CSV table of C-alpha atoms and ligand atoms in Angstrom, one decimal:
chain,number,residue,atom,x,y,z
A,1,MET,CA,0.0,0.0,0.0
A,2,ASP,CA,2.8,2.4,0.9
A,3,LYS,CA,4.4,1.8,-2.5
A,4,ILE,CA,1.1,2.6,-4.3
A,5,VAL,CA,0.6,5.8,-2.3
A,6,SER,CA,4.2,6.9,-3.0
A,7,LEU,CA,3.9,6.1,-6.7
A,8,CYS,CA,0.6,8.0,-6.9
A,9,LYS,CA,2.1,11.1,-5.4
A,10,ARG,CA,5.5,10.9,-7.2
A,11,ARG,CA,4.0,10.4,-10.7
A,12,GLY,CA,1.0,12.7,-10.4
A,13,PHE,CA,-2.0,10.4,-9.8
A,14,VAL,CA,-3.1,11.4,-6.4
A,15,TYR,CA,-1.9,14.2,-4.1
A,16,PRO,CA,-2.8,14.7,-0.4
A,17,GLY,CA,-5.4,17.4,-0.2
A,18,SER,CA,-4.3,20.9,1.0
A,19,ASP,CA,-0.8,19.6,1.2
A,20,ILE,CA,1.1,22.9,1.6
A,21,TYR,CA,-1.1,23.7,4.7
A,22,GLY,CA,-0.4,20.4,6.4
A,23,GLY,CA,-3.3,18.6,4.7
A,24,LEU,CA,-6.9,18.0,5.6
A,25,ALA,CA,-7.7,14.4,6.8
A,26,ASN,CA,-9.4,12.2,4.3
A,27,THR,CA,-9.1,14.6,1.4
A,28,PHE,CA,-7.1,14.1,-1.8
A,29,ASP,CA,-6.6,15.8,-5.1
A,30,PHE,CA,-6.2,14.0,-8.5
A,31,GLY,CA,-3.1,15.0,-10.4
A,32,PRO,CA,-2.9,15.0,-14.2
A,33,LEU,CA,-2.7,11.2,-14.5
A,34,GLY,CA,-5.3,10.6,-11.8
A,35,VAL,CA,-7.8,12.8,-13.7
A,36,GLU,CA,-7.3,10.7,-16.8
A,37,LEU,CA,-7.6,7.4,-14.9
A,38,ALA,CA,-10.8,8.6,-13.1
A,39,ASN,CA,-12.3,9.8,-16.4
A,40,ASN,CA,-11.5,6.4,-18.1
A,41,ILE,CA,-13.2,4.6,-15.2
A,42,LYS,CA,-16.3,6.7,-15.5
A,43,LYS,CA,-16.3,6.5,-19.3
A,44,SER,CA,-16.1,2.7,-19.1
A,45,TRP,CA,-18.9,2.6,-16.5
A,46,TRP,CA,-21.2,4.9,-18.4
A,47,LYS,CA,-20.6,3.0,-21.7
A,48,ASN,CA,-21.2,-0.4,-20.1
A,49,PHE,CA,-24.2,0.5,-17.9
A,50,VAL,CA,-25.9,3.3,-19.8
A,51,GLN,CA,-24.9,3.6,-23.5
A,52,ASN,CA,-24.7,-0.1,-24.2
A,53,ARG,CA,-28.1,-0.8,-22.7
A,54,SER,CA,-31.6,0.3,-23.8
A,55,ASP,CA,-33.2,0.1,-20.3
A,56,ILE,CA,-31.1,2.7,-18.5
A,57,TYR,CA,-31.4,6.5,-18.6
A,58,GLY,CA,-28.8,8.9,-17.5
A,59,LEU,CA,-29.2,11.8,-15.0
A,60,ASP,CA,-27.1,14.5,-13.4
A,61,GLY,CA,-28.9,15.8,-10.3
A,62,GLY,CA,-27.8,18.5,-8.0
A,63,ILE,CA,-25.4,18.2,-5.0
A,64,LEU,CA,-27.6,20.7,-3.0
A,65,MET,CA,-31.3,19.7,-2.8
A,66,ASN,CA,-34.3,20.7,-0.7
A,67,PRO,CA,-33.5,19.4,2.9
A,68,LYS,CA,-37.0,17.8,3.0
A,69,ILE,CA,-35.5,15.2,0.7
A,70,TRP,CA,-33.2,14.0,3.4
A,71,GLU,CA,-36.1,13.8,5.9
A,72,ALA,CA,-38.2,11.7,3.5
A,73,SER,CA,-35.3,9.5,2.6
A,74,GLY,CA,-34.7,8.8,6.3
A,75,HIS,CA,-31.2,10.1,6.3
A,76,THR,CA,-31.6,12.8,8.9
A,77,GLN,CA,-32.8,10.1,11.4
A,78,GLY,CA,-31.5,6.8,10.0
A,79,PHE,CA,-28.1,7.6,8.4
A,80,ILE,CA,-26.1,7.4,11.6
A,81,ASP,CA,-22.6,6.4,12.5
A,82,VAL,CA,-21.9,5.3,16.1
A,83,LEU,CA,-18.6,6.7,17.5
A,84,VAL,CA,-16.3,6.1,20.4
A,85,GLU,CA,-13.4,8.1,21.5
A,86,CYS,CA,-10.2,6.8,23.1
A,87,LYS,CA,-9.8,8.4,26.6
A,88,LYS,CA,-6.0,8.2,26.2
A,89,CYS,CA,-5.1,9.4,22.7
A,90,HIS,CA,-8.5,11.0,21.9
A,91,LYS,CA,-8.8,9.4,18.5
A,92,ARG,CA,-12.3,8.8,17.3
A,93,PHE,CA,-13.5,5.6,15.7
A,94,ARG,CA,-16.7,4.1,14.2
A,95,THR,CA,-17.8,1.2,16.3
A,96,ASP,CA,-18.6,-1.0,13.3
A,97,GLN,CA,-15.1,-0.6,12.1
A,98,ILE,CA,-13.4,-1.3,15.4
A,99,GLU,CA,-15.6,-4.5,15.6
A,100,GLN,CA,-14.2,-5.5,12.2
A,101,ASP,CA,-10.6,-4.8,13.1
A,102,LEU,CA,-10.5,-6.3,16.7
A,103,PRO,CA,-11.1,-9.9,17.9
A,104,ALA,CA,-14.8,-10.4,19.0
A,105,GLY,CA,-15.6,-8.9,22.4
A,106,ARG,CA,-12.5,-6.7,22.7
A,107,GLN,CA,-13.2,-3.0,23.0
A,108,GLU,CA,-10.1,-0.9,23.1
A,109,CYS,CA,-8.4,1.8,21.1
A,110,PRO,CA,-7.0,0.1,18.0
A,111,ASP,CA,-4.1,2.6,18.0
A,112,CYS,CA,-2.9,2.7,21.6
A,113,GLY,CA,-5.0,0.1,23.4
A,114,GLY,CA,-6.6,2.8,25.6
A,115,GLU,CA,-10.0,2.7,27.2
A,116,LEU,CA,-12.9,3.8,24.9
A,117,THR,CA,-15.8,6.2,25.8
A,118,GLU,CA,-19.5,5.2,25.6
A,119,ALA,CA,-20.8,5.1,22.0
A,120,LYS,CA,-22.4,8.3,20.7
A,121,LYS,CA,-24.6,8.7,17.6
A,122,PHE,CA,-23.6,11.1,14.9
A,123,VAL,CA,-25.2,12.0,11.5
A,124,PRO,CA,-22.3,12.1,8.9
A,125,MET,CA,-24.0,14.6,6.5
A,126,PHE,CA,-22.3,17.9,5.9
A,127,LYS,CA,-24.5,20.9,6.6
A,128,THR,CA,-24.4,24.2,4.9
A,129,PHE,CA,-26.7,27.3,4.6
A,130,VAL,CA,-28.5,28.6,1.5
A,131,GLY,CA,-28.7,32.4,1.5
A,132,PRO,CA,-27.1,35.0,3.8
A,133,VAL,CA,-28.7,34.0,7.1
A,134,GLU,CA,-27.3,31.0,8.9
A,135,ASP,CA,-30.4,29.7,10.7
A,136,SER,CA,-32.3,26.4,10.9
A,137,ALA,CA,-34.6,27.5,8.1
A,138,SER,CA,-31.7,27.9,5.6
A,139,ILE,CA,-29.9,24.6,6.3
A,140,ALA,CA,-29.1,22.4,3.3
A,141,TYR,CA,-27.0,19.2,3.2
A,142,LEU,CA,-24.3,18.1,0.8
A,143,ARG,CA,-25.7,14.9,-0.6
A,144,PRO,CA,-24.4,11.7,1.1
A,145,GLU,CA,-25.5,9.6,-1.9
A,146,THR,CA,-26.4,10.4,-5.5
A,147,ALA,CA,-29.4,8.1,-5.3
A,148,GLN,CA,-31.9,10.6,-4.0
A,149,ALA,CA,-31.6,12.8,-7.1
A,150,ILE,CA,-32.8,9.8,-9.1
A,151,PHE,CA,-35.9,9.2,-6.8
A,152,VAL,CA,-37.0,12.8,-6.9
A,153,ASN,CA,-36.7,12.9,-10.7
A,154,PHE,CA,-38.6,9.6,-11.1
A,155,LYS,CA,-41.8,11.3,-12.3
A,156,ASN,CA,-39.8,13.6,-14.7
A,157,ILE,CA,-38.2,10.6,-16.4
A,158,ILE,CA,-41.6,8.8,-16.6
A,159,ASP,CA,-43.2,11.9,-18.1
A,160,SER,CA,-40.4,12.5,-20.7
A,161,PHE,CA,-39.6,9.0,-21.7
A,162,HIS,CA,-42.5,6.7,-20.7
A,163,PRO,CA,-40.2,3.8,-19.8
A,164,VAL,CA,-41.7,0.4,-19.1
A,165,LEU,CA,-40.6,-1.7,-16.1
A,166,PRO,CA,-37.9,-2.9,-15.6
A,167,PHE,CA,-35.8,0.2,-16.2
A,168,GLY,CA,-33.1,2.1,-14.5
A,169,VAL,CA,-31.7,5.6,-14.0
A,170,ALA,CA,-28.0,6.1,-13.6
A,171,GLN,CA,-25.9,8.9,-12.3
A,172,ILE,CA,-22.3,9.7,-11.7
A,173,GLY,CA,-21.5,12.4,-9.2
A,174,LYS,CA,-19.9,13.6,-6.0
A,175,ALA,CA,-21.2,12.5,-2.6
A,176,PHE,CA,-20.0,13.8,0.7
A,177,ARG,CA,-19.7,12.2,4.1
A,178,ASN,CA,-18.2,13.6,7.3
A,179,GLU,CA,-16.1,10.5,7.9
A,180,ILE,CA,-14.3,10.6,11.2
A,181,THR,CA,-12.1,7.5,10.9
A,182,LEU,CA,-8.9,7.9,9.0
A,183,GLY,CA,-9.4,6.2,5.7
A,184,ASN,CA,-6.8,4.1,3.9
A,185,PHE,CA,-5.7,6.6,1.3
A,186,ILE,CA,-8.6,7.2,-1.2
A,187,PHE,CA,-10.6,4.2,0.1
A,188,ARG,CA,-12.5,6.5,2.5
A,189,LYS,CA,-12.7,10.2,1.6
A,190,LEU,CA,-14.9,13.1,2.8
A,191,GLU,CA,-15.7,13.9,-0.8
A,192,PHE,CA,-15.9,11.1,-3.3
A,193,GLU,CA,-17.7,10.0,-6.5
A,194,GLN,CA,-20.5,7.5,-6.7
A,195,MET,CA,-21.7,5.8,-9.9
A,196,GLU,CA,-25.2,4.6,-9.0
A,197,ILE,CA,-28.2,3.0,-10.6
A,198,GLU,CA,-31.7,2.8,-9.3
A,199,TYR,CA,-33.2,-0.1,-11.1
A,200,PHE,CA,-37.0,-0.1,-10.9
A,201,ILE,CA,-38.8,-3.4,-10.9
A,202,GLU,CA,-42.0,-5.2,-9.8
A,203,GLU,CA,-41.8,-6.4,-6.3
A,204,LYS,CA,-42.2,-10.1,-7.2
A,205,ASP,CA,-39.1,-9.9,-9.4
A,206,TRP,CA,-36.6,-8.6,-6.8
A,207,LYS,CA,-34.6,-11.7,-6.3
A,208,LYS,CA,-34.2,-12.4,-10.0
A,209,TYR,CA,-32.9,-8.8,-10.7
A,210,PHE,CA,-30.7,-8.8,-7.6
A,211,GLU,CA,-29.0,-11.9,-8.9
A,212,GLU,CA,-28.8,-10.5,-12.4
A,213,TRP,CA,-27.1,-7.3,-11.0
A,214,GLU,CA,-24.6,-9.4,-9.0
A,215,LYS,CA,-23.5,-11.0,-12.3
A,216,GLU,CA,-23.4,-7.6,-14.1
A,217,ILE,CA,-21.2,-6.0,-11.4
A,218,GLU,CA,-18.9,-9.0,-11.3
A,219,LYS,CA,-18.6,-9.0,-15.1
A,220,TRP,CA,-17.6,-5.3,-15.1
A,221,VAL,CA,-15.0,-5.7,-12.4
A,222,ILE,CA,-13.4,-8.6,-14.2
A,223,GLY,CA,-13.5,-6.6,-17.4
A,224,LEU,CA,-11.4,-3.9,-15.6
A,225,GLY,CA,-8.6,-6.5,-15.4
A,226,ILE,CA,-9.3,-7.8,-11.9
A,227,ASN,CA,-8.6,-11.4,-11.0
A,228,LYS,CA,-11.7,-13.2,-9.9
A,229,LYS,CA,-9.9,-14.6,-6.8
A,230,ASN,CA,-9.5,-11.1,-5.5
A,231,ILE,CA,-13.3,-10.5,-5.2
A,232,HIS,CA,-16.1,-12.1,-3.3
A,233,TRP,CA,-19.7,-11.2,-2.1
A,234,ARG,CA,-20.6,-10.7,1.5
A,235,LYS,CA,-24.2,-10.5,2.7
A,236,HIS,CA,-25.1,-7.9,5.3
A,237,ASP,CA,-26.6,-9.2,8.5
A,238,LYS,CA,-29.8,-7.7,9.9
A,239,GLU,CA,-28.0,-5.2,12.2
A,240,GLU,CA,-25.8,-4.0,9.4
A,241,LEU,CA,-28.5,-3.2,6.9
A,242,ALA,CA,-29.0,0.4,6.0
A,243,HIS,CA,-32.3,1.9,7.1
A,244,TYR,CA,-33.8,1.6,3.6
A,245,SER,CA,-32.6,-1.9,2.7
A,246,LYS,CA,-34.3,-5.3,3.1
A,247,HIS,CA,-31.3,-7.2,1.6
A,248,THR,CA,-27.8,-5.9,0.9
A,249,GLU,CA,-24.7,-7.7,-0.4
A,250,ASP,CA,-21.3,-6.0,-0.8
A,251,ILE,CA,-18.8,-7.1,-3.4
A,252,GLU,CA,-15.5,-7.0,-1.5
A,253,TYR,CA,-12.0,-6.6,-3.0
A,254,ASN,CA,-8.8,-7.9,-1.5
A,255,PHE,CA,-7.2,-4.5,-0.9
A,256,PRO,CA,-3.5,-4.3,0.0
A,257,PHE,CA,-4.4,-3.0,3.4
A,258,GLY,CA,-6.3,-5.4,5.7
A,259,GLY,CA,-7.6,-7.8,3.0
A,260,PHE,CA,-11.2,-8.0,1.7
A,261,LYS,CA,-13.1,-4.8,2.2
A,262,GLU,CA,-16.2,-3.3,0.7
A,263,LEU,CA,-15.8,-2.3,-2.9
A,264,TYR,CA,-19.4,-1.7,-3.9
A,265,GLY,CA,-22.9,-2.3,-2.4
A,266,LEU,CA,-25.9,-4.0,-4.0
A,267,ALA,CA,-29.1,-3.2,-2.1
A,268,TYR,CA,-32.8,-4.2,-2.4
A,269,ARG,CA,-34.3,-0.8,-1.4
A,270,THR,CA,-37.9,-2.0,-1.8
A,271,ASP,CA,-40.4,0.8,-2.5
A,272,PHE,CA,-39.1,2.7,0.6
A,273,ASP,CA,-37.8,5.8,-1.2
A,274,LEU,CA,-40.6,6.4,-3.8
A,275,LYS,CA,-43.3,5.7,-1.2
A,276,ASN,CA,-41.8,8.2,1.3
A,277,HIS,CA,-41.1,10.9,-1.3
A,278,SER,CA,-44.7,10.5,-2.5
A,279,GLU,CA,-46.1,10.8,1.0
A,280,LYS,CA,-43.8,13.8,2.1
A,281,SER,CA,-44.0,15.7,-1.2
A,282,GLY,CA,-47.7,15.1,-1.8
A,283,LYS,CA,-46.9,14.2,-5.5
A,284,ASP,CA,-48.0,10.9,-7.0
A,285,LEU,CA,-44.9,8.9,-7.7
A,286,LYS,CA,-46.7,5.7,-8.6
A,287,TYR,CA,-46.1,3.9,-11.9
A,288,VAL,CA,-49.0,2.9,-14.1
A,289,ASP,CA,-48.8,-0.4,-16.0
A,290,LEU,CA,-50.4,0.5,-19.3
A,291,LYS,CA,-51.3,-3.1,-20.1
A,292,THR,CA,-53.2,-3.8,-16.8
A,293,ASN,CA,-53.9,-0.2,-15.7
A,294,GLU,CA,-52.5,-1.2,-12.3
A,295,LYS,CA,-50.9,1.6,-10.3
A,296,PHE,CA,-48.1,0.9,-7.8
A,297,PHE,CA,-44.8,2.0,-6.4
A,298,PRO,CA,-42.0,0.1,-8.2
A,299,HIS,CA,-39.4,-1.6,-6.1
A,300,VAL,CA,-35.7,-0.9,-6.5
A,301,ILE,CA,-32.5,-2.8,-6.9
A,302,GLU,CA,-29.6,-0.4,-6.3
A,303,PRO,CA,-26.0,-1.2,-7.5
A,304,SER,CA,-23.8,1.5,-6.0
A,305,PHE,CA,-20.2,1.9,-7.1
A,306,GLY,CA,-17.5,4.1,-5.6
A,307,MET,CA,-15.1,5.6,-8.2
A,308,GLU,CA,-12.2,6.0,-5.8
A,309,ARG,CA,-12.4,2.4,-4.6
A,310,THR,CA,-12.5,1.3,-8.2
A,311,MET,CA,-9.3,3.4,-8.8
A,312,LEU,CA,-7.6,2.0,-5.7
A,313,MET,CA,-8.5,-1.6,-6.8
A,314,ILE,CA,-7.2,-1.0,-10.3
A,315,LEU,CA,-3.9,0.5,-9.1
A,316,SER,CA,-3.5,-2.3,-6.5
A,317,GLU,CA,-4.1,-5.0,-9.1
A,318,ALA,CA,-1.9,-3.5,-11.8
A,319,TYR,CA,1.1,-2.7,-9.6
A,320,CYS,CA,4.0,-5.1,-10.3
A,321,GLU,CA,7.7,-5.1,-9.5
A,322,GLU,CA,9.9,-7.2,-11.9
A,323,GLU,CA,13.6,-8.0,-12.0
A,324,ILE,CA,15.0,-7.5,-15.6
A,325,LYS,CA,18.7,-8.2,-16.0
A,326,GLU,CA,19.4,-7.3,-12.4
A,327,THR,CA,17.5,-4.0,-12.5
A,328,LYS,CA,14.1,-3.6,-10.9
A,329,ARG,CA,11.2,-2.2,-13.0
A,330,ILE,CA,8.0,-1.1,-11.5
A,331,VAL,CA,5.1,-1.5,-14.0
A,332,LEU,CA,1.5,-0.7,-13.8
A,333,LYS,CA,-0.2,-3.4,-15.9
A,334,LEU,CA,-3.3,-1.4,-16.6
A,335,LYS,CA,-5.7,-2.4,-19.3
A,336,PRO,CA,-4.9,-0.1,-22.3
A,337,ALA,CA,-8.4,1.4,-22.2
A,338,LEU,CA,-7.8,2.6,-18.6
A,339,ALA,CA,-4.2,3.8,-19.0
A,340,PRO,CA,-3.9,7.6,-18.5
A,341,ILE,CA,-1.3,7.9,-21.3
A,342,LYS,CA,-1.7,5.6,-24.3
A,343,ALA,CA,1.6,6.2,-26.1
A,344,ALA,CA,5.0,7.9,-25.5
A,345,ILE,CA,7.2,9.2,-28.3
A,346,PHE,CA,11.0,9.0,-28.0
A,347,PRO,CA,13.4,10.5,-30.5
A,348,LEU,CA,16.5,8.3,-30.1
A,349,LEU,CA,18.8,11.3,-29.5
A,350,ALA,CA,17.7,14.7,-28.3
A,351,ASN,CA,20.4,16.6,-30.2
A,352,LYS,CA,19.8,15.5,-33.8
A,353,PRO,CA,17.4,17.9,-35.5
A,354,ASP,CA,16.4,15.4,-38.2
A,355,LEU,CA,15.3,12.9,-35.6
A,356,ILE,CA,13.5,15.5,-33.6
A,357,LYS,CA,11.6,16.8,-36.7
A,358,LYS,CA,10.5,13.3,-37.6
A,359,ALA,CA,9.5,12.4,-34.1
A,360,LYS,CA,7.5,15.6,-33.8
A,361,GLU,CA,5.6,14.6,-36.9
A,362,VAL,CA,4.7,11.3,-35.3
A,363,TYR,CA,3.8,13.0,-32.0
A,364,GLU,CA,1.4,15.4,-33.7
A,365,ILE,CA,-0.4,12.5,-35.5
A,366,LEU,CA,-0.9,10.5,-32.4
A,367,LYS,CA,-1.6,13.4,-30.0
A,368,LYS,CA,-4.8,14.2,-31.9
A,369,GLU,CA,-6.1,10.7,-31.4
A,370,PHE,CA,-5.3,9.8,-27.8
A,371,PRO,CA,-3.2,11.0,-24.8
A,372,THR,CA,0.4,10.9,-26.0
A,373,VAL,CA,3.5,12.2,-24.3
A,374,TRP,CA,6.9,13.3,-25.6
A,375,ASP,CA,10.1,12.3,-23.8
A,376,ASP,CA,13.7,13.0,-25.0
A,377,ARG,CA,15.5,12.9,-21.6
A,378,GLY,CA,18.2,10.3,-20.7
A,379,ASN,CA,18.6,7.0,-22.4
A,380,ILE,CA,15.8,4.9,-24.0
A,381,GLY,CA,15.9,2.3,-21.2
A,382,LYS,CA,15.2,5.0,-18.6
A,383,ARG,CA,12.4,6.4,-20.7
A,384,TYR,CA,10.8,2.9,-21.0
A,385,TYR,CA,11.0,2.4,-17.2
A,386,SER,CA,9.5,5.8,-16.6
A,387,GLN,CA,6.5,5.0,-18.8
A,388,ASP,CA,6.1,1.5,-17.4
A,389,GLU,CA,5.6,3.0,-13.9
A,390,ILE,CA,2.6,5.0,-15.1
A,391,GLY,CA,1.2,2.1,-17.2
A,392,THR,CA,1.7,3.6,-20.7
A,393,PRO,CA,1.0,0.6,-23.0
A,394,TYR,CA,3.1,1.7,-26.0
A,395,CYS,CA,6.5,3.5,-26.4
A,396,ILE,CA,7.5,4.5,-29.9
A,397,THR,CA,11.1,5.2,-30.8
A,398,ILE,CA,12.2,7.3,-33.8
A,399,ASP,CA,15.7,6.3,-34.9
A,400,PHE,CA,18.1,6.7,-37.9
A,401,ASP,CA,16.3,3.9,-39.7
A,402,THR,CA,13.1,5.8,-39.4
A,403,LEU,CA,14.6,8.6,-41.6
A,404,GLU,CA,15.2,6.1,-44.4
A,405,LYS,CA,12.4,3.6,-44.1
A,406,ASP,CA,9.6,5.7,-42.5
A,407,ASP,CA,9.0,3.1,-39.8
A,408,VAL,CA,9.3,3.2,-36.0
A,409,THR,CA,10.0,0.8,-33.1
A,410,VAL,CA,6.9,0.1,-31.1
A,411,ARG,CA,7.6,-1.5,-27.7
A,412,GLU,CA,4.7,-3.1,-25.7
A,413,ARG,CA,4.8,-2.5,-22.0
A,414,ASP,CA,4.0,-6.0,-20.5
A,415,SER,CA,5.9,-8.3,-22.9
A,416,MET,CA,8.5,-5.6,-23.7
A,417,LYS,CA,8.5,-7.0,-27.2
A,418,GLN,CA,9.4,-4.6,-30.0
A,419,GLU,CA,8.1,-4.4,-33.6
A,420,ARG,CA,8.8,-2.1,-36.6
A,421,ILE,CA,5.7,-0.4,-37.8
A,422,LYS,CA,5.3,2.0,-40.8
A,423,ILE,CA,4.4,5.5,-39.7
A,424,LYS,CA,1.4,5.6,-42.1
A,425,GLU,CA,0.0,2.4,-40.4
A,426,LEU,CA,0.8,3.5,-36.8
A,427,LYS,CA,-2.5,5.2,-35.9
A,428,GLU,CA,-4.6,2.2,-37.0
A,429,TYR,CA,-2.2,-0.2,-35.4
A,430,LEU,CA,-2.4,1.5,-32.0
A,431,GLU,CA,-6.1,2.1,-32.2
A,432,GLU,CA,-6.7,-1.6,-32.7
A,433,LYS,CA,-4.4,-2.6,-29.8
A,434,LEU,CA,-5.9,0.0,-27.5
A,435,ASN,CA,-9.4,-1.4,-28.0
A,436,GLU,CA,-8.5,-5.0,-27.4
B,501,LIG,N1,-26.8,4.7,-2.3
B,501,LIG,C1,-26.2,3.7,-1.5
B,501,LIG,C2,-25.0,4.0,-0.9
B,501,LIG,O1,-24.6,5.2,-0.8
B,501,LIG,P1,-23.0,3.0,0.4
B,501,LIG,O2,-22.6,1.5,0.7
B,501,LIG,O3,-23.0,3.9,1.6
B,501,LIG,O4,-24.4,2.9,-0.3
B,501,LIG,C3,-21.9,3.0,-1.9
B,501,LIG,O5,-22.0,3.6,-0.6
B,501,LIG,C4,-20.4,3.0,-2.3
B,501,LIG,O6,-19.8,4.3,-2.3
B,501,LIG,C5,-19.5,2.2,-1.4
B,501,LIG,O7,-19.6,0.8,-1.7
B,501,LIG,C6,-18.2,2.7,-1.8
B,501,LIG,O8,-17.7,2.2,-3.0
B,501,LIG,C7,-18.5,4.2,-2.0
B,501,LIG,N2,-18.2,5.0,-0.7
B,501,LIG,C8,-19.0,5.1,0.3
B,501,LIG,N3,-18.4,5.9,1.2
B,501,LIG,C9,-17.2,6.3,0.7
B,501,LIG,C10,-16.2,7.2,1.2
B,501,LIG,N4,-16.2,7.8,2.3
B,501,LIG,N5,-15.1,7.3,0.4
B,501,LIG,C11,-15.0,6.7,-0.8
B,501,LIG,N6,-15.9,5.9,-1.3
B,501,LIG,C12,-17.1,5.7,-0.5
């Protein structure tokens, strides 16, 4: 884990938040490569779960919403963390997490072994105020889940698109939680991105669709390049269930800190949300089956994905150290579609104008197509290793033969095999490889 954190900072994937002011716990900023990786994750998710399907509609709801939404959704009363504080070192912990980390029955500070205070309840939603007056009438919350924007737009989607059950609404967006336990790097942040789907169904079908979604989630995770042995499902017991859920299972990933931990949640939310919003807003949020004229609240299966946990999983899975002729190389074996940079252009020598001119031509062709970088520092071996560390799948060297034959050396990251490819065929060659 330390190696991944260090690589992320050194190479510009993830920086600690507010670093020059000593940081702010559980906040992080994405550097240039982190932004690309995050965008690739979100693009892959949106393509797979929205664009490739005909039963899912996209939405982008607000972060700030009417506070009545959080009463109707049960968050102001039911979205609660239970905290304890160490009497000795004064660190605070969530009781559910201490229970996971300590042997059964032991209740002591996981850091210093000190005695813990009585448990206290706490609502981890961030409050803010809308307008110039900071009173109880102007309170608003930063959303702790993107899901509620979907429920409150349910009628809008029905009126605009007339979808027939089963159908889903998907959203990618920021969510905020006042997390008090120190997270493991980007695993637990104050501000994170969720990729959520509310899939509306008839009550009788909940089990069938729950199982279908388990398979869909697993397929997507494996498609990201994750080994099946590093994931498993864990069912929530009754005490652990969120206030809105009748049945939840988490898909867990074998993270490099502390083993299997929650990656995503899959919940059967029943008709809890639509029913409550209908009651509290006074608006009819029932669905009408046009074949039978039956009117009812659809039930909901909710696959909920965390973008940052996806990123941490992908980085953990891809990170490799290899011995090559007594030198160590660090390589991120990312799927090409996820790699922040797709190709790097190397002129063999930085002080030969003919080589530089030709290499710039190749660089300009590829840069228009996908993220491509230029590197003319040091020797070629060092440039390869530098690109391996950030997962660039292809490095392209322009040498003296290029000037005569108009071809280049393309070196593949994982196998380190090299091939000569004609410049006029290079774009198509790479496009094909990157889409594999
Ligand atoms: N709408 C359902 C919901 O929000 P959740 O299990 O609380 O369910 C869903 O959150 C997912 O969001 C988690 O499985 C995780 O991937 C991600 N997540 C939750 N809290 C997070 C945090 N503080 N930092 C990063 N990701 C988080």
